[in-house]
Coordinates of C-alpha atoms and ligand atoms in Angstrom, one line a residue:
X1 CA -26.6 5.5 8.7
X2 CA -29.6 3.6 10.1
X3 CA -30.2 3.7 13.5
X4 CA -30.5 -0.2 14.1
X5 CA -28.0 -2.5 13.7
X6 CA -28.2 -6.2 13.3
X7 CA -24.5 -7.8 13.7
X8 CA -23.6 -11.9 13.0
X9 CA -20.6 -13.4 13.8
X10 CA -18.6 -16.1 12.0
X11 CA -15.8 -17.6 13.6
X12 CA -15.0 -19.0 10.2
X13 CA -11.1 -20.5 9.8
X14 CA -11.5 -23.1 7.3
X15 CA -10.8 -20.3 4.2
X16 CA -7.2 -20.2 4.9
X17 CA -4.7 -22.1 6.9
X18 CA -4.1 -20.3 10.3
X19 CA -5.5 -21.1 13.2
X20 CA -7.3 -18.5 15.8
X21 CA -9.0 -16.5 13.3
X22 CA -12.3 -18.5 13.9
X23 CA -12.0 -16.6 17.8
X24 CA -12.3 -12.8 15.9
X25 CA -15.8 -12.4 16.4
X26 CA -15.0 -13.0 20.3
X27 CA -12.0 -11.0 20.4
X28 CA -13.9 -7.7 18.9
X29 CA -16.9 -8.2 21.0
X30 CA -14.6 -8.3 24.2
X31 CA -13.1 -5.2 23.0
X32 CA -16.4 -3.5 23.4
X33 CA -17.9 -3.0 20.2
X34 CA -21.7 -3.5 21.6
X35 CA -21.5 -0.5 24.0
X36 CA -19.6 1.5 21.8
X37 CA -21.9 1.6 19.5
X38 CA -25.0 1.6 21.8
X39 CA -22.7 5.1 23.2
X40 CA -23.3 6.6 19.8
X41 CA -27.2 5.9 20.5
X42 CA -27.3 2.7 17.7
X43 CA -29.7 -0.1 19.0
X44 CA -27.7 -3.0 18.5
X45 CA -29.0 -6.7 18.1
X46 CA -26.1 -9.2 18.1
X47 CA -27.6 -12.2 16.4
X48 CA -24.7 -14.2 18.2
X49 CA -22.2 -16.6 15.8
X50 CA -23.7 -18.5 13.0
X51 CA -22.2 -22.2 13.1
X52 CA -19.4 -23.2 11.1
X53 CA -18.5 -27.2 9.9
X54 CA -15.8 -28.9 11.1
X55 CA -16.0 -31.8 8.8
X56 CA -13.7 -31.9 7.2
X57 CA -10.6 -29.7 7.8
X58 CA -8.3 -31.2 5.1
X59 CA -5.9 -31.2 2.8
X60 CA -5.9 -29.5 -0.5
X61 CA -8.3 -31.1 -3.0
X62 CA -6.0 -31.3 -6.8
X63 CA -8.6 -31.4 -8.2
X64 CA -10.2 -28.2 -7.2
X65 CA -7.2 -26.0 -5.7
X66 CA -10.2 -25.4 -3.1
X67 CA -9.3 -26.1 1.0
X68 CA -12.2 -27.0 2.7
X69 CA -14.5 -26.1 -0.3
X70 CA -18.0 -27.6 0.8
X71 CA -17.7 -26.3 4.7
X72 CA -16.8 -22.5 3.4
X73 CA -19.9 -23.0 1.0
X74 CA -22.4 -24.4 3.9
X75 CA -21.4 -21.9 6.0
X76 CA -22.2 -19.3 3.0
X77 CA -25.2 -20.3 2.1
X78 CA -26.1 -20.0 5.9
X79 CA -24.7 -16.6 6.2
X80 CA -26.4 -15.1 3.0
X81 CA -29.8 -16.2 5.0
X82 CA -28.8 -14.2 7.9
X83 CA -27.3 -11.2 5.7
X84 CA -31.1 -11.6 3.5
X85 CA -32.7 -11.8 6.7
X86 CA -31.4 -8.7 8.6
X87 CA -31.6 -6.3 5.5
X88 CA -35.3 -7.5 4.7
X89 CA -36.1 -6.4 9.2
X90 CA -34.4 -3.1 8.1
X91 CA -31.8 -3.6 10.2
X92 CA -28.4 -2.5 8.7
X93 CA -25.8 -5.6 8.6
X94 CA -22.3 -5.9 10.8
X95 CA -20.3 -9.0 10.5
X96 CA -17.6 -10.2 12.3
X97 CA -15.2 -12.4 10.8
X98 CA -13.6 -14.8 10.5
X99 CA -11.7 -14.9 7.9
X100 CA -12.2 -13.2 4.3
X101 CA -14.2 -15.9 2.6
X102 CA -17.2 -15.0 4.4
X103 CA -17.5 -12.1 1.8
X104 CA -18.8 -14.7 -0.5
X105 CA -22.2 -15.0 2.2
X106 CA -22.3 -11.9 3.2
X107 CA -22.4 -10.5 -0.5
X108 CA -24.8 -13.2 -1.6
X109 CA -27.2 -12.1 1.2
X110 CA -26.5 -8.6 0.4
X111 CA -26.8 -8.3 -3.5
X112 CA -30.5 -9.1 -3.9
X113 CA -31.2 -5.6 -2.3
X114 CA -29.8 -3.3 -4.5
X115 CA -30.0 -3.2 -8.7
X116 CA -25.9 -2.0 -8.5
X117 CA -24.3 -3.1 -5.3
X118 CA -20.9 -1.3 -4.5
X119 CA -18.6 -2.4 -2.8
X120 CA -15.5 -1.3 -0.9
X121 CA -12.5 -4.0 -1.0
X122 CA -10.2 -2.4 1.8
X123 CA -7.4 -5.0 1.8
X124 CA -3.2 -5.8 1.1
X125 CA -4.6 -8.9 -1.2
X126 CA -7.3 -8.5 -4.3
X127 CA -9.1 -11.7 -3.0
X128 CA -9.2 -12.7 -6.8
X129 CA -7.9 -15.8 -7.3
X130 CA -10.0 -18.8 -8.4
X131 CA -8.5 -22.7 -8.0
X132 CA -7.2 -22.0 -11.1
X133 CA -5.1 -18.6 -10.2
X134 CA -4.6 -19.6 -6.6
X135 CA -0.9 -20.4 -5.0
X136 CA -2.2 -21.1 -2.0
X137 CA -5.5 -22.8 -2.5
X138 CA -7.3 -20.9 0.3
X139 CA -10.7 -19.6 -0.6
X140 CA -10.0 -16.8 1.5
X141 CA -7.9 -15.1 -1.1
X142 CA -11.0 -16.0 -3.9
X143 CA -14.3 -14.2 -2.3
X144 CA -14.2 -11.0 -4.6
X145 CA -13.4 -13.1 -7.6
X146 CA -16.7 -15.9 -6.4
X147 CA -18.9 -12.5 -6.1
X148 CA -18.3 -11.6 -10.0
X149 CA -19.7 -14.7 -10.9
X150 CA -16.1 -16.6 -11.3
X151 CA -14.6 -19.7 -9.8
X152 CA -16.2 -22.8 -8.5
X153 CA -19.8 -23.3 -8.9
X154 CA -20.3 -24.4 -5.4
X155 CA -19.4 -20.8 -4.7
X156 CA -20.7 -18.6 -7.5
X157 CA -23.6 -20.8 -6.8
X158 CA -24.5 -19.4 -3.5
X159 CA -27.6 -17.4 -3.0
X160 CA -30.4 -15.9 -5.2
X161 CA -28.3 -15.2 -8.3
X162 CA -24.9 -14.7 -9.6
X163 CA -22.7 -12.7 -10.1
X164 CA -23.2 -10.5 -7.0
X165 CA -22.2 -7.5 -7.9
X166 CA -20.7 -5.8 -11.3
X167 CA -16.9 -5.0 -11.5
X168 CA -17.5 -1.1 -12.7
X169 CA -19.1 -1.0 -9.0
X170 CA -15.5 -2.0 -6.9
X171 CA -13.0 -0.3 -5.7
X172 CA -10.1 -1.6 -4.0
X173 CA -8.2 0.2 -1.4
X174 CA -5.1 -0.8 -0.3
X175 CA -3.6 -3.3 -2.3
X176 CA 0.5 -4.5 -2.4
X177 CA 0.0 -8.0 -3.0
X178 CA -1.4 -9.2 -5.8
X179 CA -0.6 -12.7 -7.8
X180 CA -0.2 -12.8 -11.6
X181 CA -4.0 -14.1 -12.2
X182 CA -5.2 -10.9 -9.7
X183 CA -3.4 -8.6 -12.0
X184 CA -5.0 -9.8 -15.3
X185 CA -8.3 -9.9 -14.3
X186 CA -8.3 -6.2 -12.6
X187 CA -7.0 -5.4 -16.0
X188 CA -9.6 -7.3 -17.9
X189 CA -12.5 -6.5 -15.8
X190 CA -11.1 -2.5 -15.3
X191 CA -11.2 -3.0 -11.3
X192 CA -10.3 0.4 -10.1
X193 CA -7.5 -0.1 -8.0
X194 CA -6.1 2.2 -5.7
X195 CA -2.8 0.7 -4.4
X196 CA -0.4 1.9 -1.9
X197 CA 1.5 3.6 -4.3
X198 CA -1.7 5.9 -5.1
X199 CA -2.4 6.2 -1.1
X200 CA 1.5 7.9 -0.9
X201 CA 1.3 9.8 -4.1
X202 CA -2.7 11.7 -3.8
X203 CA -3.1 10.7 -0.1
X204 CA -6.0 8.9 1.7
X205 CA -8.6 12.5 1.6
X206 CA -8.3 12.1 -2.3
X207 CA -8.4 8.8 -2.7
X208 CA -11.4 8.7 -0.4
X209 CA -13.3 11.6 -2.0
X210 CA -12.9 10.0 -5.8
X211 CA -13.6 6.6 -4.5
X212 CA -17.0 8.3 -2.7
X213 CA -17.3 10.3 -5.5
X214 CA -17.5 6.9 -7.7
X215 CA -19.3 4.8 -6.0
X216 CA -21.8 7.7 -5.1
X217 CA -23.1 7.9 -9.2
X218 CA -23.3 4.0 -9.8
X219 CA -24.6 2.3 -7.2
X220 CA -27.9 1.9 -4.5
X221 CA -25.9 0.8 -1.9
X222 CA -22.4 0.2 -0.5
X223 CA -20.8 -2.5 0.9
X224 CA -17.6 -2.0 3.2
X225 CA -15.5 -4.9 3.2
X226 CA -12.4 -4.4 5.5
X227 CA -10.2 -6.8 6.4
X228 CA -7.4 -5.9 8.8
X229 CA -4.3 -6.5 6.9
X230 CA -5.0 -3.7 4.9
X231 CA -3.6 -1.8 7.5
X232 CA 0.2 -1.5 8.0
X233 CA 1.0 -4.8 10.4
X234 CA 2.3 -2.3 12.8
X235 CA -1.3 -1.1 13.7
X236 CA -2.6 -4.4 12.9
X237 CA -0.3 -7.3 13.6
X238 CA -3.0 -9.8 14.5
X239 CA -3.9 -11.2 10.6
X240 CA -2.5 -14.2 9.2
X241 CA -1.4 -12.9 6.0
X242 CA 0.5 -9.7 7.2
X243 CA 2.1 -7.2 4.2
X244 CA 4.6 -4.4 5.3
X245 CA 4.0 -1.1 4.1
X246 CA 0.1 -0.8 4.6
X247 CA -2.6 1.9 5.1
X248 CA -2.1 3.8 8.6
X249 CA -4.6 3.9 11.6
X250 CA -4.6 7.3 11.2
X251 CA -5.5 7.0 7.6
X252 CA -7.7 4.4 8.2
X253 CA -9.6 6.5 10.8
X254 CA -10.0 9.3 8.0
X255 CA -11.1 7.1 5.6
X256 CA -14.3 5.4 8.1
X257 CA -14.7 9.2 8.7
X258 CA -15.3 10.3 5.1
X259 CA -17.2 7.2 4.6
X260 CA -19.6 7.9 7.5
X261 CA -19.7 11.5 6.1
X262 CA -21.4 10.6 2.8
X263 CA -24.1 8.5 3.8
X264 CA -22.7 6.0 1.3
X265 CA -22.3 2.8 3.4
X266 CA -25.4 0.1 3.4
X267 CA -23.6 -2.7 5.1
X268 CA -20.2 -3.7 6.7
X269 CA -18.0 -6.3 7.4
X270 CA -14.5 -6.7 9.6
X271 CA -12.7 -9.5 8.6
X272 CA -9.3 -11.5 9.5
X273 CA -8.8 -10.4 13.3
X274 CA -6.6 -13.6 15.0
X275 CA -6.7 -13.0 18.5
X276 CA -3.6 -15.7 18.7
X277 CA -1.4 -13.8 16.0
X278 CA -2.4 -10.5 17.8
X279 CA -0.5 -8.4 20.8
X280 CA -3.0 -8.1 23.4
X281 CA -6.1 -7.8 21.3
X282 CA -4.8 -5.1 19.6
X283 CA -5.9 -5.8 16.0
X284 CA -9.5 -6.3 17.6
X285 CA -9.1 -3.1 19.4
X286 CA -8.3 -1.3 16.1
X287 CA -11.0 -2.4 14.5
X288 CA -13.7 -1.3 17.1
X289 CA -12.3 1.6 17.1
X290 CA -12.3 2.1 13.3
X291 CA -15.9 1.1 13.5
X292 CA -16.9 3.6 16.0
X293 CA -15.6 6.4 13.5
X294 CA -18.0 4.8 10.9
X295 CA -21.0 4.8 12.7
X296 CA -19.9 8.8 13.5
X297 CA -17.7 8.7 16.8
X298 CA -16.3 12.3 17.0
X299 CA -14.0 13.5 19.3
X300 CA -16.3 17.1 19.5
Ligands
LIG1 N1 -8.2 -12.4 2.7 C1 -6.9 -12.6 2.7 N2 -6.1 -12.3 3.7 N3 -6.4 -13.1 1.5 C2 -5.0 -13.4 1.4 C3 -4.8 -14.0 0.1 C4 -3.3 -14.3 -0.2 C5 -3.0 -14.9 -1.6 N4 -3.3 -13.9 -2.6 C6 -3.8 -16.2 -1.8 O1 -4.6 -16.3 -2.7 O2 -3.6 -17.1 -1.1
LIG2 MN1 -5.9 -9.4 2.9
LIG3 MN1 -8.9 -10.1 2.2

């Protein structure tokens, strides 16, 4: 892992319909994550929050299925500056969301780096949906879906070039909730997928080591997209789109650990932490911790 870290913050709420997710990037700052990492002898730069549009918190457009659609892509298009920015100093990227439609900036400032960007989708949800496949119209359950090239323009649209990054280079851990239009195009597309079911069945050292194992042959680079409700709402409760029967913190330690073991992981982001949904910063405190193990806490 490289020894300087650059981390943005984007108190972004406007890609789904709770509130209090915009106050994440407070909530895991005041759970320590600058000394933390500075303990593991990282020199941190925190670039502070990038600003996010109020205008106009609405309604659902019918035409579009898309909440909020030209605030999330402003505050993209500034984010994939930051994320372009930050990789171009040499710096690697941290980003604190917010909630999951910042992956649609962070991966457009990302992508132009790397000839076959991976990424790691650790999440409940498949963030697939376009307008089109969406029940809930939130643009936080599209971003994966925007960064293969598909869904609104305004979104694909964002950045240097599109699509981001190529589906032969995902893989999602975690998943138990996926709509109808998620399942088809994992199917189409040949998404590897490994769900809960596979978590139980091979357990997280195997599905860590094949997904490593994976990504390791394709790809130039690794992005690590986590959003919090991946893990079981017991260890996480502060998300707004909780989903019993998720990944462990114990499991999710291992996994960071393996991670951080192969070298693999180019940039990060920690997404969907509501300080208002949470029990005494928990959820915020989980994910310091989880990124401590990925930037190669031990315990000896
Ligand atoms: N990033 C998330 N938490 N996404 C949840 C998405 C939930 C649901 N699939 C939707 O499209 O609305
Ligand atoms: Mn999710
Ligand atoms: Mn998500």
């Amino acid at each position: 892992m490289k020894r300087n870290i650059s981390i943005i913050g984007v108190p972004m709420d406007l890609g789904q319909m709770r509130r209090g997710v915009d106050m994440g990037p407070s909530a895991i700052r005041y759970a320590g994550i600058v000394e933390r990492l500075e303990n593991l002898g990282y020199d941190i730069k925190d670039l502070g929050d990038i600003e996010i549009g109020q205008a106009e918190r609405v309604h659902n457009n019918p035409d579009t299925n898309l909440r909020n659609l030209k605030a999330v892509a402003e505050a993209s298009e500034t984010l994939a500056g930051k994320v372009n920015d930050v990789i171009g100093s040499g710096d690697f990227p941290l980003i604190f969301g917010g909630d999951h439609s910042i992956a649609i900036g962070t991966l457009a400032g990302v992508s132009p780096h790397y000839e076959n960007l991976g990424v790691i989708w650790y999440d409940a949800h498949g963030d697939l949906n376009t307008g089109d496949t969406s029940p809930s119209g939130n643009i936080h359950g599209m971003p994966l879906a925007v960064s293969l090239g598909i869904g609104h323009e305004d979104l694909t649209g964002i950045g240097q070039s599109s699509p981001k990054i190529k589906p032969e280079n995902i893989v999602i851990i975690g998943a138990r909730s996926l709509d109808e239009g998620e399942r088809e195009l994992i199917k189409e597309k040949g998404i590897k997928v490994y769900t809960m079911h596979e978590i139980d069945r091979l357990g997280m050292t195997r599905v860590m080591e094949e997904s490593i194992d994976y990504l390791k042959g394709r790809t130039d680079g690794v992005h690590l997209s986590l959003d919090l409700d991946g893990l079981d709402p017991s260890d996480a409760p502060g998300v707004g789109t909780p989903v019993l029967g998720g990944i462990s913190y114990r499991e999710s330690h291992l996994a960071m650990e393996m991670l951080e073991e192969s070298g693999l992981i180019t940039s990060a982001e920690f997404v969907e932490v509501n300080p208002i949904l949470d029990e005494k910063n928990k959820t915020a405190t989980v994910a310091v911790a989880l990124m401590g193990s990925l930037f190669g806490e031990k315990l000896l």
